[in-house]
Tab-separated table of C-alpha atoms and ligand atoms in Angstrom:
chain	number	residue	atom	x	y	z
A	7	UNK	CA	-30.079	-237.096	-87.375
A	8	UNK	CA	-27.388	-234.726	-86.532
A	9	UNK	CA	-26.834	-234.591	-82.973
A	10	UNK	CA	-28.827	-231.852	-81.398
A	11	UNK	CA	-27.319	-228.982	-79.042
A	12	UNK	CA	-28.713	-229.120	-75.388
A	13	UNK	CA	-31.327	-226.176	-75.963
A	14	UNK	CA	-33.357	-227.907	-79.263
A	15	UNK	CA	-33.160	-231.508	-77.400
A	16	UNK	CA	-35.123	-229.565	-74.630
A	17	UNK	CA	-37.500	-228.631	-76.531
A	18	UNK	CA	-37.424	-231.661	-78.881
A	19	UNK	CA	-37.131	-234.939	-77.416
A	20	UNK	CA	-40.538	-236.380	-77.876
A	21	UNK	CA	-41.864	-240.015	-78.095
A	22	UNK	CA	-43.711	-240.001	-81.695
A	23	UNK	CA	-47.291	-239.189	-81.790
A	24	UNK	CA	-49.706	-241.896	-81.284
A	25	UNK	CA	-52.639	-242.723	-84.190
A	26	UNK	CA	-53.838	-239.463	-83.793
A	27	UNK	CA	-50.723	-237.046	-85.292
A	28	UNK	CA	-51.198	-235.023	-81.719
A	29	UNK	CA	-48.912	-232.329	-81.763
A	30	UNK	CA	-48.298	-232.092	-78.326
A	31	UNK	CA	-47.415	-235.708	-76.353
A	32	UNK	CA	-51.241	-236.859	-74.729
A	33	UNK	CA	-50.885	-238.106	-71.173
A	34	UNK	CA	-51.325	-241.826	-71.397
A	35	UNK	CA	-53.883	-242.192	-67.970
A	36	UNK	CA	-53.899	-245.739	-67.352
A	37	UNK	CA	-52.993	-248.521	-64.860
A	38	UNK	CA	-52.239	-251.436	-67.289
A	39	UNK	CA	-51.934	-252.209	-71.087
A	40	UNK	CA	-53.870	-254.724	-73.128
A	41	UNK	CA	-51.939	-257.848	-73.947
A	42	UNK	CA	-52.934	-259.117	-77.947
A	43	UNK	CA	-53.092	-262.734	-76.674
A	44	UNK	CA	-51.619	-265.330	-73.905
A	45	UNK	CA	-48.164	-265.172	-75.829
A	46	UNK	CA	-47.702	-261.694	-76.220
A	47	UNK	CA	-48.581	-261.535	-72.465
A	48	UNK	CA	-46.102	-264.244	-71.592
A	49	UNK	CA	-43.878	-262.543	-74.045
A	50	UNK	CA	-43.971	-259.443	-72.231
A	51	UNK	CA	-43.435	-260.896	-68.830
A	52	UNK	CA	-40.511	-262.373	-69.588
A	53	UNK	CA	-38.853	-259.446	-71.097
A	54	UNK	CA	-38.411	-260.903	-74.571
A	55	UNK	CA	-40.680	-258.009	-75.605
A	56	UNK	CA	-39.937	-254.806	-74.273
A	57	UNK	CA	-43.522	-253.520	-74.046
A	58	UNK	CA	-45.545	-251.624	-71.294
A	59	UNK	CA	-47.009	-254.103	-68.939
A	60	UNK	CA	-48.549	-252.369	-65.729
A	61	UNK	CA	-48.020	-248.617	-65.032
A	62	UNK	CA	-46.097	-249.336	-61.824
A	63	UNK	CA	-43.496	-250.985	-64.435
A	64	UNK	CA	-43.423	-248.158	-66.805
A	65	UNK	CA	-45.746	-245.488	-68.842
A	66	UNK	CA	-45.450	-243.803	-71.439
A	67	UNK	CA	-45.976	-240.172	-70.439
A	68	UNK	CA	-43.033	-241.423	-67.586
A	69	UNK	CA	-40.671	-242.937	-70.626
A	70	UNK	CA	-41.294	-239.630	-72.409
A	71	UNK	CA	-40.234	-237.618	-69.770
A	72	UNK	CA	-36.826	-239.872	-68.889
A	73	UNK	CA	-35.921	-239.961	-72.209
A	74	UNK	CA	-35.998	-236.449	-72.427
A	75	UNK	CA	-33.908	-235.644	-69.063
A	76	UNK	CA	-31.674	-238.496	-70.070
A	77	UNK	CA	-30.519	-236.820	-73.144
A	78	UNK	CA	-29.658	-233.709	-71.071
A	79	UNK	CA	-28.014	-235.170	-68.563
A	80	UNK	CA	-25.991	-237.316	-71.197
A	81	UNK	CA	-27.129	-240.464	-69.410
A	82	UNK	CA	-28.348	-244.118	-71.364
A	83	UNK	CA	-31.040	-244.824	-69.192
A	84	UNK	CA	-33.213	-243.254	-66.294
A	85	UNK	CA	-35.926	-244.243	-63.893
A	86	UNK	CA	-38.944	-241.816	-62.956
A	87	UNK	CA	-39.906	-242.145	-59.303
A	88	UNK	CA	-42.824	-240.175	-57.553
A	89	UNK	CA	-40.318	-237.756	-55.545
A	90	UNK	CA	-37.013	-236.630	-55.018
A	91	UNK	CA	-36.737	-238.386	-51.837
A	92	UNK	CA	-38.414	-241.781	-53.336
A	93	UNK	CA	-34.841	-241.194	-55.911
A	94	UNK	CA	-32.334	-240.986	-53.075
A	95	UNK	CA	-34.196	-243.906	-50.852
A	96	UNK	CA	-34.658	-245.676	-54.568
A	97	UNK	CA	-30.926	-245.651	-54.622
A	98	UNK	CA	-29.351	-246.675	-51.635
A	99	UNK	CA	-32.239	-249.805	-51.281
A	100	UNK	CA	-31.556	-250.677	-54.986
A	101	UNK	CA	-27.437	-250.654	-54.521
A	102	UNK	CA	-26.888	-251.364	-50.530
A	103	UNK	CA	-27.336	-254.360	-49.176
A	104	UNK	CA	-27.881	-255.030	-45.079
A	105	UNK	CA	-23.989	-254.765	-43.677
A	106	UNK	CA	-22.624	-252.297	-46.623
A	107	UNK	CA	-21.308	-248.989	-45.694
A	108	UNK	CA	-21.117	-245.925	-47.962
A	109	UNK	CA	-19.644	-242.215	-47.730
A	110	UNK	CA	-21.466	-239.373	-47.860
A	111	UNK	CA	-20.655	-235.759	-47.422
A	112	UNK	CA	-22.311	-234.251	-44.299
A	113	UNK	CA	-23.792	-231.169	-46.347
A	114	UNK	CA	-27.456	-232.879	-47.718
A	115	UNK	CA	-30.737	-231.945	-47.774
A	116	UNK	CA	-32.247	-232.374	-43.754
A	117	UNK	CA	-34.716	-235.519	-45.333
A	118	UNK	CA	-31.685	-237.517	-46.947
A	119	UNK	CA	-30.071	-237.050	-43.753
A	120	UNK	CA	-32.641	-238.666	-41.708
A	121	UNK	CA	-32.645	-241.493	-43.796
A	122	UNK	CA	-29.053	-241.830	-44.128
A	123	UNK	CA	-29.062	-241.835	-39.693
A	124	UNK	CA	-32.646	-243.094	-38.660
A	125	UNK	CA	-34.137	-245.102	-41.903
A	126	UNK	CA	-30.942	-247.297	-43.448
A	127	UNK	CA	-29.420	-248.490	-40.458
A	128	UNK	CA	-32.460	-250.435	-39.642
A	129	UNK	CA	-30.806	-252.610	-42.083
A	130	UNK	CA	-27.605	-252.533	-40.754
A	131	UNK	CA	-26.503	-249.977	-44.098
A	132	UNK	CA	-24.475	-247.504	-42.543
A	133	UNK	CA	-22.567	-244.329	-43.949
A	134	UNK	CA	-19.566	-241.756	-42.695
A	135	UNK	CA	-20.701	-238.423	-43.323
A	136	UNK	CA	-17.098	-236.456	-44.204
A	137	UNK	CA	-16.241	-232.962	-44.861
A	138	UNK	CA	-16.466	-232.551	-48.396
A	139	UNK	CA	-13.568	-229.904	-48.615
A	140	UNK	CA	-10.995	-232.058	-46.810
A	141	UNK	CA	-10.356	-235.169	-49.491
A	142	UNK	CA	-7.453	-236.094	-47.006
A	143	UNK	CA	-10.232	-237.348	-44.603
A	144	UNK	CA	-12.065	-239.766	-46.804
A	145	UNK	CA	-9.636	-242.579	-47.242
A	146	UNK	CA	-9.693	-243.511	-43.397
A	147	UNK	CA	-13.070	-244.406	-43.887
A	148	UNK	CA	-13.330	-246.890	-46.183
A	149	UNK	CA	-13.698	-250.596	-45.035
A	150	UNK	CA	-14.536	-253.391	-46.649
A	151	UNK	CA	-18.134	-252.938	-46.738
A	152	UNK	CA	-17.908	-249.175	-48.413
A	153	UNK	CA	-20.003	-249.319	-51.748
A	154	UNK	CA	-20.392	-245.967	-52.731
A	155	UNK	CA	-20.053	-241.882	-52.148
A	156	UNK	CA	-22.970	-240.097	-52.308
A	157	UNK	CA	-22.937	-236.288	-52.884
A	158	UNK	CA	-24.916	-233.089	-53.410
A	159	UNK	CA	-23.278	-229.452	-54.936
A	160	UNK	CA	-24.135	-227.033	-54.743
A	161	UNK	CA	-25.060	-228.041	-51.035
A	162	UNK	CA	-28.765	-227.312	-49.603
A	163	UNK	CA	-29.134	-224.693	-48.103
A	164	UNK	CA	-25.657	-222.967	-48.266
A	165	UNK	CA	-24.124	-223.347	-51.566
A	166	UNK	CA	-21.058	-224.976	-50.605
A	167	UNK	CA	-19.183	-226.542	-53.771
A	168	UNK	CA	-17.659	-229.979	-54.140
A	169	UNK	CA	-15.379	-230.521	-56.998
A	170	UNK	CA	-17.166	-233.245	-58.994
A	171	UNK	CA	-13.832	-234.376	-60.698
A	172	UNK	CA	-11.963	-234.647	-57.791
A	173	UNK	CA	-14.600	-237.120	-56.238
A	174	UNK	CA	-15.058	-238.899	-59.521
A	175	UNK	CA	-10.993	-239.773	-58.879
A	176	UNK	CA	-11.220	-241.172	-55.546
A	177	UNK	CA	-14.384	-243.016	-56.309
A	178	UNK	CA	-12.303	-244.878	-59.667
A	179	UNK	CA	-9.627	-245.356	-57.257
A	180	UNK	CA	-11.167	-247.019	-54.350
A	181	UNK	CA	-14.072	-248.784	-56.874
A	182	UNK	CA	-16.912	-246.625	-55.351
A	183	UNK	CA	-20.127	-245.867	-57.432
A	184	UNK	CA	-20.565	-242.126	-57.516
A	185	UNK	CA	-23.957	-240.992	-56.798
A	186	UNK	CA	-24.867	-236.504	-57.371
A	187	UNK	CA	-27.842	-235.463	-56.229
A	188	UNK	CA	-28.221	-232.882	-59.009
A	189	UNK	CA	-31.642	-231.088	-58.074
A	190	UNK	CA	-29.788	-227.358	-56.794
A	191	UNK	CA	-28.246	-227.106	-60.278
A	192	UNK	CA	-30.478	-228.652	-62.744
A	193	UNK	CA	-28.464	-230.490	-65.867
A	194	UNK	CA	-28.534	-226.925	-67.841
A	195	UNK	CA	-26.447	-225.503	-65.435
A	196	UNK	CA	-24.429	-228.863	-64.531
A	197	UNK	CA	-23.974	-232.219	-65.610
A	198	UNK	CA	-22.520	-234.296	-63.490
A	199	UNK	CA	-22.007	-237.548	-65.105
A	200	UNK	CA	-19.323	-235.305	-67.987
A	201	UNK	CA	-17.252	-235.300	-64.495
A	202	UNK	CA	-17.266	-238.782	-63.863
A	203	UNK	CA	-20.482	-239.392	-61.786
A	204	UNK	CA	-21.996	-242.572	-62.003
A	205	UNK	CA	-25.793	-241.791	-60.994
A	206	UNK	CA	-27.436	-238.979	-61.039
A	207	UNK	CA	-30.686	-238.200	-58.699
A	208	UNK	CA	-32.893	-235.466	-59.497
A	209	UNK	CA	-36.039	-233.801	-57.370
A	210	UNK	CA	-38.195	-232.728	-60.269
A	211	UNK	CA	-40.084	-231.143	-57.801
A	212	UNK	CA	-37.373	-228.380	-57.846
A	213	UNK	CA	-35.819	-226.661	-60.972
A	214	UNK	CA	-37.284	-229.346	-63.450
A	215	UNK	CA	-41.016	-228.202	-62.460
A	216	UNK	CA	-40.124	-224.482	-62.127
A	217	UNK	CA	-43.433	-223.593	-61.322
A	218	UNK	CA	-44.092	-225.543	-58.281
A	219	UNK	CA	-47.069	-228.323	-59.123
A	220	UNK	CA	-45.685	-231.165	-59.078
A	221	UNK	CA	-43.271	-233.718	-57.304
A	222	UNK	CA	-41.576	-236.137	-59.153
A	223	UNK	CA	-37.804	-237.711	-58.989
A	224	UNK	CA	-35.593	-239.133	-61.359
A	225	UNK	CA	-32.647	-241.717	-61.658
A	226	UNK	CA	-30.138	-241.832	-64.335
A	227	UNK	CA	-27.057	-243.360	-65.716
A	228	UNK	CA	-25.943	-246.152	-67.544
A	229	UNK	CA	-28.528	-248.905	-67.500
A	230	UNK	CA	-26.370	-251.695	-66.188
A	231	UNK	CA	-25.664	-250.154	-63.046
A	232	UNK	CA	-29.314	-249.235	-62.545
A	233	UNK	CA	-31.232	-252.774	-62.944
A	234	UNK	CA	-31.856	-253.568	-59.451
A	235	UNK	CA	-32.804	-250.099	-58.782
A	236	UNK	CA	-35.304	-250.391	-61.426
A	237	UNK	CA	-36.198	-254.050	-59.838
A	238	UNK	CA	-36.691	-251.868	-56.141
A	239	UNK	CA	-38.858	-249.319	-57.656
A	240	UNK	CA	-40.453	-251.811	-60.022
A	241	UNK	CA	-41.268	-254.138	-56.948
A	242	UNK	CA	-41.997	-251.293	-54.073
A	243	UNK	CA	-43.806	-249.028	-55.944
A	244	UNK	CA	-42.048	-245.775	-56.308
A	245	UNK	CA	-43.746	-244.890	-59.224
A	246	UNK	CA	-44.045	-241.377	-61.378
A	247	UNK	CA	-47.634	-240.541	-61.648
A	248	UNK	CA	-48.413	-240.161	-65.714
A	249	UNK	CA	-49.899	-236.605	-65.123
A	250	UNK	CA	-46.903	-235.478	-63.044
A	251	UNK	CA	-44.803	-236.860	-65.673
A	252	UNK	CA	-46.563	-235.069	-68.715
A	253	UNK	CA	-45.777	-232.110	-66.437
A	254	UNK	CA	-42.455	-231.942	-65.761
A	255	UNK	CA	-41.548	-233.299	-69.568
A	256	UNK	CA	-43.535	-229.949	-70.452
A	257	UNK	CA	-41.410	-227.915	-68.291
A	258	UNK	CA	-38.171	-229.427	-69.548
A	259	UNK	CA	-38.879	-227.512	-72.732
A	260	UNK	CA	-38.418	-224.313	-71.403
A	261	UNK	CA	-35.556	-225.133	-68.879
A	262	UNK	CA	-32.606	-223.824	-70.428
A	263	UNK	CA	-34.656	-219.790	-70.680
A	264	UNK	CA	-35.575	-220.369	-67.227
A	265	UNK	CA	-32.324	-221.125	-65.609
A	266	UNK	CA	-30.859	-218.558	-67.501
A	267	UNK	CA	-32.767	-216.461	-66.536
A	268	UNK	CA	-32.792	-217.463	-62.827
A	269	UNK	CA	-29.157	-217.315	-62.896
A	270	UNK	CA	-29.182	-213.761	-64.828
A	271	UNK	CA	-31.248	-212.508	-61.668
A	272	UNK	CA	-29.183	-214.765	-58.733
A	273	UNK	CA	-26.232	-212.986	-59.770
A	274	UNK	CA	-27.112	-209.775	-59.782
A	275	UNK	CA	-28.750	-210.413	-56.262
A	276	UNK	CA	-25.786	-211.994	-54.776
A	277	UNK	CA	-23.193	-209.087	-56.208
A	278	UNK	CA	-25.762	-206.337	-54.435
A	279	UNK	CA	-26.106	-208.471	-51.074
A	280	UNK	CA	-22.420	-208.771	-51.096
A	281	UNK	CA	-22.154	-205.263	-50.233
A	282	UNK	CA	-24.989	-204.400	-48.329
A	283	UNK	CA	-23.533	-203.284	-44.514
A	284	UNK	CA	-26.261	-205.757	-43.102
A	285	UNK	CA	-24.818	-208.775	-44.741
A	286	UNK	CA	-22.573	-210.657	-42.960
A	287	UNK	CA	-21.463	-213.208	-46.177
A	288	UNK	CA	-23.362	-214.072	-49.262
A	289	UNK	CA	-22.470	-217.484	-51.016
A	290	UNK	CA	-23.482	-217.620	-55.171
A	291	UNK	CA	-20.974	-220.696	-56.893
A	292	UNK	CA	-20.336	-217.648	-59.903
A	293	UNK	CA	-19.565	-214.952	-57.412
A	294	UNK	CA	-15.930	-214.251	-57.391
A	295	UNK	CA	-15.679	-214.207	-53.389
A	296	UNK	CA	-17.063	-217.898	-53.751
A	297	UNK	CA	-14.205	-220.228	-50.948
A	298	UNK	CA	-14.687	-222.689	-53.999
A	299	UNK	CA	-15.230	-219.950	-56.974
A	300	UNK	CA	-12.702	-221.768	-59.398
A	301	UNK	CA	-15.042	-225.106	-59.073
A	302	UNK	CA	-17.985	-223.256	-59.599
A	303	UNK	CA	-16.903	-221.801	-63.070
A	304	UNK	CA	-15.087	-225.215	-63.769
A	305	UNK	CA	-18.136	-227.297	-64.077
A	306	UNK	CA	-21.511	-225.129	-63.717
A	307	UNK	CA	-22.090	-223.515	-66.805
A	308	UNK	CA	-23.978	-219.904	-64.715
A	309	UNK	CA	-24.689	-219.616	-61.033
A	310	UNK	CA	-27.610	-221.200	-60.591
A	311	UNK	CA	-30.820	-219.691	-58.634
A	312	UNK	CA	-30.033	-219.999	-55.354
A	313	UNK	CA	-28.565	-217.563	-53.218
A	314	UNK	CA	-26.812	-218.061	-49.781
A	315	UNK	CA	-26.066	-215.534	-47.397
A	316	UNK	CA	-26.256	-214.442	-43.360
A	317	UNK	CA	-28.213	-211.676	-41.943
A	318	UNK	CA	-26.189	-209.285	-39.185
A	319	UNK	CA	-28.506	-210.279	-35.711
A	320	UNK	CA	-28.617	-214.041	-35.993
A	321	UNK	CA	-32.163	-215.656	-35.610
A	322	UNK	CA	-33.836	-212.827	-34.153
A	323	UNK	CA	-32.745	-209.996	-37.017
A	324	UNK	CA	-33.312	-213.483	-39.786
A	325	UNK	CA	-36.777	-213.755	-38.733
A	326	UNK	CA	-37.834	-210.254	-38.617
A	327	UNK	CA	-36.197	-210.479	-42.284
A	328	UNK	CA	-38.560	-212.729	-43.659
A	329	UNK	CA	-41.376	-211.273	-41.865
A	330	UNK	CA	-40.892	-208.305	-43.315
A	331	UNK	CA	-40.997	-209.634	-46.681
A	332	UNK	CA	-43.798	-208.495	-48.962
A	333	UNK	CA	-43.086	-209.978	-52.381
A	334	UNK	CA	-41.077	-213.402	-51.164
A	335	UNK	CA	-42.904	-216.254	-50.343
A	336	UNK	CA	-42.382	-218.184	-47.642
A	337	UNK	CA	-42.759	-221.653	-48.966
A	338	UNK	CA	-40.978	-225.169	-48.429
A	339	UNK	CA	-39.794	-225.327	-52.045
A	340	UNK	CA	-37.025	-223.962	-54.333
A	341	UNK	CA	-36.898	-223.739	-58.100
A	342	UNK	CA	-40.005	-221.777	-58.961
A	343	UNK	CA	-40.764	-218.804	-60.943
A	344	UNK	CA	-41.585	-216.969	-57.751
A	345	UNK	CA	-39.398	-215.856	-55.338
A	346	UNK	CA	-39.052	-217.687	-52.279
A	347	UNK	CA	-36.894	-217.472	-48.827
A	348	UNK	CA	-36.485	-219.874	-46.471
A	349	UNK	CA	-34.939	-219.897	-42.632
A	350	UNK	CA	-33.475	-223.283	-42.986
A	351	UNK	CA	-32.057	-223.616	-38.807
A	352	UNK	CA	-35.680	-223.601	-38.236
A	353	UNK	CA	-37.484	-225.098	-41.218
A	354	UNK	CA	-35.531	-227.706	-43.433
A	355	UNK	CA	-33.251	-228.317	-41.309
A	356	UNK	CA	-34.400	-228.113	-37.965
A	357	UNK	CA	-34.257	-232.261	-37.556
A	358	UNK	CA	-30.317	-231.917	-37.419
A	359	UNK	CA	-28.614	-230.870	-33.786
A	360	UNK	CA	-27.511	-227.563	-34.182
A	361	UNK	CA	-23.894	-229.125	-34.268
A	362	UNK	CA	-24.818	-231.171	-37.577
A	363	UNK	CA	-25.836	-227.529	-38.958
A	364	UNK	CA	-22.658	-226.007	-38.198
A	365	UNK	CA	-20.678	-228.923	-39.271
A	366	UNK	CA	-23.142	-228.716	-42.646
A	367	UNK	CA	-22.150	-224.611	-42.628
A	368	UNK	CA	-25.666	-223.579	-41.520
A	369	UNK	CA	-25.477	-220.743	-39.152
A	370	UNK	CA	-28.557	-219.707	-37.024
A	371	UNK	CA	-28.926	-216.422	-39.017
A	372	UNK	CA	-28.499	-218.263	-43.357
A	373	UNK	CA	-31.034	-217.287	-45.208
A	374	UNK	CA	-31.419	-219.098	-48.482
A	375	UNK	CA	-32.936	-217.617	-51.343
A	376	UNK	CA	-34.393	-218.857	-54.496
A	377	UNK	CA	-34.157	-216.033	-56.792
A	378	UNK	CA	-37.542	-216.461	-59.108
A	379	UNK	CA	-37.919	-214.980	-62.969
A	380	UNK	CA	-39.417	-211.597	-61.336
A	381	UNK	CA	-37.962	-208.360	-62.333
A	382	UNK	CA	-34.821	-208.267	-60.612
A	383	UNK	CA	-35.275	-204.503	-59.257
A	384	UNK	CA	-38.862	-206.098	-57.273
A	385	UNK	CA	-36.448	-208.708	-56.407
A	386	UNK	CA	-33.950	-206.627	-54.972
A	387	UNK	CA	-36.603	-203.626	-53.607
A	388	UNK	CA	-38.221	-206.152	-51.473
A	389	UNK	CA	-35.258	-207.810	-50.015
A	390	UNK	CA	-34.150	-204.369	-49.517
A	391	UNK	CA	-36.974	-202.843	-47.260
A	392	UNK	CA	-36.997	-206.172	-45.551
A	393	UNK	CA	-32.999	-206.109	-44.289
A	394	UNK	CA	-33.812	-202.816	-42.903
A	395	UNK	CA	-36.461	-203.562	-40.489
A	396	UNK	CA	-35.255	-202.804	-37.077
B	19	PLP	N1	-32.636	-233.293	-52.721
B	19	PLP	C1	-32.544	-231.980	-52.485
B	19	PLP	C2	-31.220	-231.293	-52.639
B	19	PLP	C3	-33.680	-231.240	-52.104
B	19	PLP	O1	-33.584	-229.922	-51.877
B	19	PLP	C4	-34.917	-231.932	-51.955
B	19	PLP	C5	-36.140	-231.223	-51.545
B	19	PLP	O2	-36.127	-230.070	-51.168
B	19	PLP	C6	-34.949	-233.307	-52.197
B	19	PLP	C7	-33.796	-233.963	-52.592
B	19	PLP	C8	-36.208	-234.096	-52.028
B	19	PLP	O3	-37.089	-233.887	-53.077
B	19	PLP	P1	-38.670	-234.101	-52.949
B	19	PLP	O4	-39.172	-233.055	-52.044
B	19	PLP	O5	-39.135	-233.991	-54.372
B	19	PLP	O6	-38.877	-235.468	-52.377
């Protein structure tokens, strides 16, 4: 077939129906899979057949929903895992071993940054966690040990941008394998393995979902490079639940009208923040006034849905804000239909010193928000009324 555009293989990609002629993919609910007879079982185990086995191993409602995020994301291959988090962790067990050393940039979501400091060197893995604006700075901290460079941009919570190409250089230079955590943009808005990535991670949970019901986590690239994360996952039990699968492969098809959308609405936010007198900064990757603007046009195809910016009155005036809010929710999540805002100094990423933070950007008064499919005058109305609370 003539190779689809990234809109129809949304909305396309399917396994082929079962006996039945379903329309729409059934969720395959079960643990294991009925061999025909000893050899086919034997067969099976061995990997001479590829077949389903044991739904720790694979499903099909999971292989539906890889292949389809594997063709957006241009990747061969992909793993499903039950989170976001069970993707990062999935990653560095599967590719670290005890003594190894990678690089990451310091500006991550407040979980992977626990388990980069207080879960991995229990093993001995250790990282340095470098500025992702100053390239200069990386090179000192290679040694011997240094496997790869992991990476998330637009950052959580404060939208820095790193400059995808740029890292993909260094990483073919110094024989790192380059690892995006791709969850802020979703692969409608970015694709980071068309810059050179190697691996891309993915909370479902996010952008993927949209509607907030289900975790999940994903792991793709080229299928070489991710057989003993597969074996890690396969072995530990990481596993996509079938339902949650079904789910997010659901979602997928309407992906590229919601981030449009989402973006349509973040932009428009951003540009009226950016003015407002009590608005210290606003960050949005499309907005002009972006430090890293020129990346953000470069290789995000819109803004995104997140928005970035810092209330006048630091905690006190930030908390009052969301307070205040009436339509907003306040709810550990980003990536649904519904608008939500989040304090992240004292929420997501309260675990870090308040020196990590600044390092990371994160001021005591950023407010991130995750601009939802709402009308956009609601949006803006309520976030209105709620900056002027005294
Ligand atoms: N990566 C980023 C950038 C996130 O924002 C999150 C969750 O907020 C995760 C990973 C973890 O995903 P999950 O909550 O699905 O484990």
């Amino acid at each position: 077939m003539k190779k689809q555009r990234f809109q129809t293989k949304a909305v396309r990609t399917k396994v082929e129906s079962s006996q039945y002629g379903e329309f729409s993919s059934p969720i395959y609910m079960t643990s294991g899979y009925q061999f025909e007879d000893a050899e086919d079982a034997r067969a099976r185990f061995t990997g001479e057949k590829d077949d389903n086995i044991y739904s720790r191993y694979s499903n099909p409602s999971v292989s539906e929903f890889i292949l389809k995020l594997a063709s957006l994301e241009g990747a061969e291959d992909g793993i499903g895992t039950s989170s976001g988090m069970a993707a990062v962790f999935g990653t560095f067990a599967g590719l670290l071993n005890a003594g190894d050393h990678f690089i990451a940039s310091r500006s991550l979501f407040g979980s992977t940054v626990s388990v980069i400091n207080q879960i991995l060197p229990r093993w001995n893995i250790t990282a340095s966690l470098v500025d992702p604006s100053n390239p200069d700075s990386w090179t000192s901290q290679i040694t011997t040990r240094t496997k790869l460079f992991y990476l998330e941009t637009p950052t959580n919570p404060v939208l820095d941008l790193i400059d995808l190409e740029l890292v993909s250089e260094f990483c073919k230079k110094n024989k790192l394998i380059m690892v995006v955590d791709n969850c802020f943009a979703s692969p409608y808005v970015q694709q980071p393995l068309i810059w050179g990535a190697d691996i891309v991670l993915h909370s479902a949970t996010k952008y993927i979902d949209g509607q907030g019901r289900s975790m999940g986590g994903a792991i793709l690239g080229k299928s070489e490079l991710l057989e003993p994360i597969r074996f890690f996952c396969r072995q530990t039990g990481p596993a996509l639940s079938p339902f949650n699968a079904w789910v997010l492969s659901k979602s997928l098809e309407t992906l590229p009208v919601r981030m449009r959308a989402h973006s349509e609405n973040a932009l428009e936010i951003a540009k009226r923040l950016e003015v407002h007198p009590l608005v210290n900064w606003v960050k949005y990757p499309h907005l002009p006034s972006h430090p890293a603007y020129s990346v953000g046009v470069k290789q995000m195809k819109t803004g995104g849905g997140m928005v970035a910016f810092e209330i006048k009155g630091g905690v006190e005036q930030g908390r009052k804000f969301l307070d205040h809010l009436k339509m907003f929710s306040l709810v550990a999540n980003l990536g649904d239909s519904r608008s939500i805002a989040t304090h992240p100094a004292s929420t997501t990423h309260s675990k870090l010193s308040e020196q990590e933070r600044l390092a990371a950007n994160i001021t005591n008064g950023s407010i991130r928000l995750s601009i939802g499919l709402e009308d956009v005058e609601d949006i803006w109305e309520d976030l209105q009324q709620a900056l002027q609370q005294k």
